[in-house]
PDB file of C-alpha atoms in Angstrom:
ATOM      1  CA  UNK A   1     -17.100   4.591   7.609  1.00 66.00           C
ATOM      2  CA  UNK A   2     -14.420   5.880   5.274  1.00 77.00           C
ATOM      3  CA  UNK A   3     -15.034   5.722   2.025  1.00 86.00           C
ATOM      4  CA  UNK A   4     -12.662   3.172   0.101  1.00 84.00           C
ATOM      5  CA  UNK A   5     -11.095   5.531  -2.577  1.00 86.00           C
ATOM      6  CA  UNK A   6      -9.619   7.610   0.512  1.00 90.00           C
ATOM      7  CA  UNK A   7      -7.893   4.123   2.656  1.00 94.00           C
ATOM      8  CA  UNK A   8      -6.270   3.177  -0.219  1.00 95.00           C
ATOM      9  CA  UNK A   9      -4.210   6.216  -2.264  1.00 94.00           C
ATOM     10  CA  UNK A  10      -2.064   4.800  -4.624  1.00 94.00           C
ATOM     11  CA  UNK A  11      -0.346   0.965  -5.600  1.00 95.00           C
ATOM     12  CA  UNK A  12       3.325   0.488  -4.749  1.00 95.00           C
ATOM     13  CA  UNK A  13       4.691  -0.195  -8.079  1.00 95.00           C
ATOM     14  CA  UNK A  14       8.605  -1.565  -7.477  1.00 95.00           C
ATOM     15  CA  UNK A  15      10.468  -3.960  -8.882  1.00 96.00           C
ATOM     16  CA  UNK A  16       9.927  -6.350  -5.770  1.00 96.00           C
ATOM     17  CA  UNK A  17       6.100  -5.360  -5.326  1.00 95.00           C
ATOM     18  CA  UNK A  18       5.668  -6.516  -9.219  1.00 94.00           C
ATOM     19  CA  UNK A  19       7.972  -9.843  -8.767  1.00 96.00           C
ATOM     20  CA  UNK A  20       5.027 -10.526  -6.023  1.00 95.00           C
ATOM     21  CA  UNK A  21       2.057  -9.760  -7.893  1.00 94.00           C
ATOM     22  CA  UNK A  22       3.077 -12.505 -10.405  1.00 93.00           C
ATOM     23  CA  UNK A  23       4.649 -15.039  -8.285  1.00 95.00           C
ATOM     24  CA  UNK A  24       2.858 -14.883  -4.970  1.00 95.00           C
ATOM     25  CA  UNK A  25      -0.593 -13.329  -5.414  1.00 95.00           C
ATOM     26  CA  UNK A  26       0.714 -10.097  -3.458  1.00 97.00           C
ATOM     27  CA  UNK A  27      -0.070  -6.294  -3.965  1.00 97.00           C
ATOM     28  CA  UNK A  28       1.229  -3.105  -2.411  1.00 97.00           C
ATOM     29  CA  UNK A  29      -1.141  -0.547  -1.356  1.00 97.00           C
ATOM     30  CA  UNK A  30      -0.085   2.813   0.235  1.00 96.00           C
ATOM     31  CA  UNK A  31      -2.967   3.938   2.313  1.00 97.00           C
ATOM     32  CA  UNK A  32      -4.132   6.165   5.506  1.00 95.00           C
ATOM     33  CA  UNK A  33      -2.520   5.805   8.466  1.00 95.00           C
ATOM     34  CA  UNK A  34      -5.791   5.813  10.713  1.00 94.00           C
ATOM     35  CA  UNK A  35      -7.220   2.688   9.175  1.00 95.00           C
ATOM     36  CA  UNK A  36      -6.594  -1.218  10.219  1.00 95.00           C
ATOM     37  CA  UNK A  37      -6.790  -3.904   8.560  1.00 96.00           C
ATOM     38  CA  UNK A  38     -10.590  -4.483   8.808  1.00 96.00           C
ATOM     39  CA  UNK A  39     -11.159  -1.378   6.765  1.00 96.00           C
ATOM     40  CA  UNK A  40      -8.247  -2.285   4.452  1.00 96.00           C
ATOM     41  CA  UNK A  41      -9.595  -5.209   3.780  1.00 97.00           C
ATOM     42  CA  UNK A  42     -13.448  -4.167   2.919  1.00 96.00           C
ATOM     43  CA  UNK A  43     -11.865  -0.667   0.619  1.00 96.00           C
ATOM     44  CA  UNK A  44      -9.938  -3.771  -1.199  1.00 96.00           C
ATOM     45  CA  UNK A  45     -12.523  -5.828  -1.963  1.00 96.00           C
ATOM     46  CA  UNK A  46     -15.384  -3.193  -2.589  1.00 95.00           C
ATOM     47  CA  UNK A  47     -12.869  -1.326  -5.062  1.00 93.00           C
ATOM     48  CA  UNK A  48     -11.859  -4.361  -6.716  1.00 94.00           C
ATOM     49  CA  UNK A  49     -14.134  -6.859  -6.354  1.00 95.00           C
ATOM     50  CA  UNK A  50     -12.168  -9.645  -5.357  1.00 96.00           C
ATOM     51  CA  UNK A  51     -11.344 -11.846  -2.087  1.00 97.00           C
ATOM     52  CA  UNK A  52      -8.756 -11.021   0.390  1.00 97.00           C
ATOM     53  CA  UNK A  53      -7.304 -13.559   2.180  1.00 97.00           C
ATOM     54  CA  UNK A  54      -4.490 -12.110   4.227  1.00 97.00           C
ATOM     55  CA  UNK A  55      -3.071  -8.629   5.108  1.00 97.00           C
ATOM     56  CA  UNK A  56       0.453  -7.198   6.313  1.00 98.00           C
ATOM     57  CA  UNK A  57       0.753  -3.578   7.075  1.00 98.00           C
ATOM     58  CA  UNK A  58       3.656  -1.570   8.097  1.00 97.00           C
ATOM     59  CA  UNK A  59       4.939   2.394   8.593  1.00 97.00           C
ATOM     60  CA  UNK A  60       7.450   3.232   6.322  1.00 94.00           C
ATOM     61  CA  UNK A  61       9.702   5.514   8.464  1.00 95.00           C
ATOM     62  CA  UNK A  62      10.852   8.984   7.065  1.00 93.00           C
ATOM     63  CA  UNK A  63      14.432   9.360   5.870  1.00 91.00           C
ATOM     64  CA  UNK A  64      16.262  12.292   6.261  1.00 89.00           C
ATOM     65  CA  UNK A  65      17.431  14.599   2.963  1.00 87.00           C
ATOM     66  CA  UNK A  66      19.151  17.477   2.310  1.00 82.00           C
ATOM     67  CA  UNK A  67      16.521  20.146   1.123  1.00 77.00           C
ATOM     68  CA  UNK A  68      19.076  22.943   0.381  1.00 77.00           C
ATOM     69  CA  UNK A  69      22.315  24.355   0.973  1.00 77.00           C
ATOM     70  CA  UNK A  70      22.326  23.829   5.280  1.00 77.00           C
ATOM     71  CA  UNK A  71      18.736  22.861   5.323  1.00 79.00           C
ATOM     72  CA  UNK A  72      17.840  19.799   6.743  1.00 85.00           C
ATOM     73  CA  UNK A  73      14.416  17.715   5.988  1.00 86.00           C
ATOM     74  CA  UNK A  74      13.053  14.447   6.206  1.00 89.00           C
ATOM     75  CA  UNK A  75      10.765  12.606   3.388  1.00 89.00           C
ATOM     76  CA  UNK A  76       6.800  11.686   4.855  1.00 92.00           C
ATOM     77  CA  UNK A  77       6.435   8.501   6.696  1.00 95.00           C
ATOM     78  CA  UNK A  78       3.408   6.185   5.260  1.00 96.00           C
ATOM     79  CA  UNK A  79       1.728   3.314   5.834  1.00 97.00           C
ATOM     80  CA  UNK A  80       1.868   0.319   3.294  1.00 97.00           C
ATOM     81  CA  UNK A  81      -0.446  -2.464   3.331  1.00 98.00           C
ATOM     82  CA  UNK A  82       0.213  -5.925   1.222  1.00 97.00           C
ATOM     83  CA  UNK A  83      -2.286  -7.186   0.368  1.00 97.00           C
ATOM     84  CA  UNK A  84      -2.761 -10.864  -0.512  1.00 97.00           C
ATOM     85  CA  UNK A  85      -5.450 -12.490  -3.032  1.00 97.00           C
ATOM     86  CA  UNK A  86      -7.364 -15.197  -3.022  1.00 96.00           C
ATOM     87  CA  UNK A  87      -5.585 -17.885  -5.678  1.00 94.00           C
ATOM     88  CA  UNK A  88      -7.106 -17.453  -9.736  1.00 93.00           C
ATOM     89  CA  UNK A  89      -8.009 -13.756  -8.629  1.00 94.00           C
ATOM     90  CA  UNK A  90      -5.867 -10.581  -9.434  1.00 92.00           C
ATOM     91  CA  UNK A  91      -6.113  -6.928  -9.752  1.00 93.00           C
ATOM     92  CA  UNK A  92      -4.993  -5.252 -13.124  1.00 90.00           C
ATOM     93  CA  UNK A  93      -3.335  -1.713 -11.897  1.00 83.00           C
ATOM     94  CA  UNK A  94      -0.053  -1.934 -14.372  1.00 73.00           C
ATOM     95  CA  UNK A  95      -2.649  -0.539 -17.180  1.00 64.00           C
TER      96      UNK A  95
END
C-alpha cells in the first residue's frame, strides 16, 4: 500500500474550496493520479483521523501557456479529490 502522506500532496485552498469547508463539510485534496477512491479515502482518515463519508474525484486538464517568446507549453494536469466529512467533524489545514 501507499503510504498516505504520498496520495494526498497538498489542500486546494480557493475561494470556492473554503466557501465549502464551512458551509457543506467539503475539502479539496490534490493527490496521485494512480490512486482511487478506496485509498483516498483510508490516506484521509489515517492522516486526519476523522470519518469520510463521500468522495468525488476528477482530472484537472492542462491548459496551454505561453512559456516564452514563440514557445508554446501547457501547465500539469492533476487529479483533485473532494472530500466530504462526516457532520460535527472537520480538518484544520487554514493554520
Amino acid at each position: 500500500m501507499i503510504e498516505p502522506v504520498k496520495i494526498i500532496r497538498e489542500p486546494v485552498i480557493t475561494e470556492k474550496t473554503t466557501l465549502k469547508m464551512e458551509t457543506e463539510n467539503k475539502y479539496s485534496f490534490r493527490v496521485d493520479p494512480r490512486a482511487n477512491k478506496i485509498k483516498i479515502r483510508k490516506a484521509v482518515e489515517q492522516m486526519f483521523n476523522v470519518k469520510v463519508v463521500k468522495i468525488n474525484t476528477k482530472i484537472r486538464k492542462a491548459k496551454p501557456r505561453k512559456v516564452r517568446f514563440r514557445q508554446e507549453g501547457k501547465t500539469a494536469s492533476w487529479k483533485e479529490a473532494i472530500v466530504t466529512l462526516q457532520k460535527g467533524q472537520s480538518i484544520d489545514i487554514l493554520s
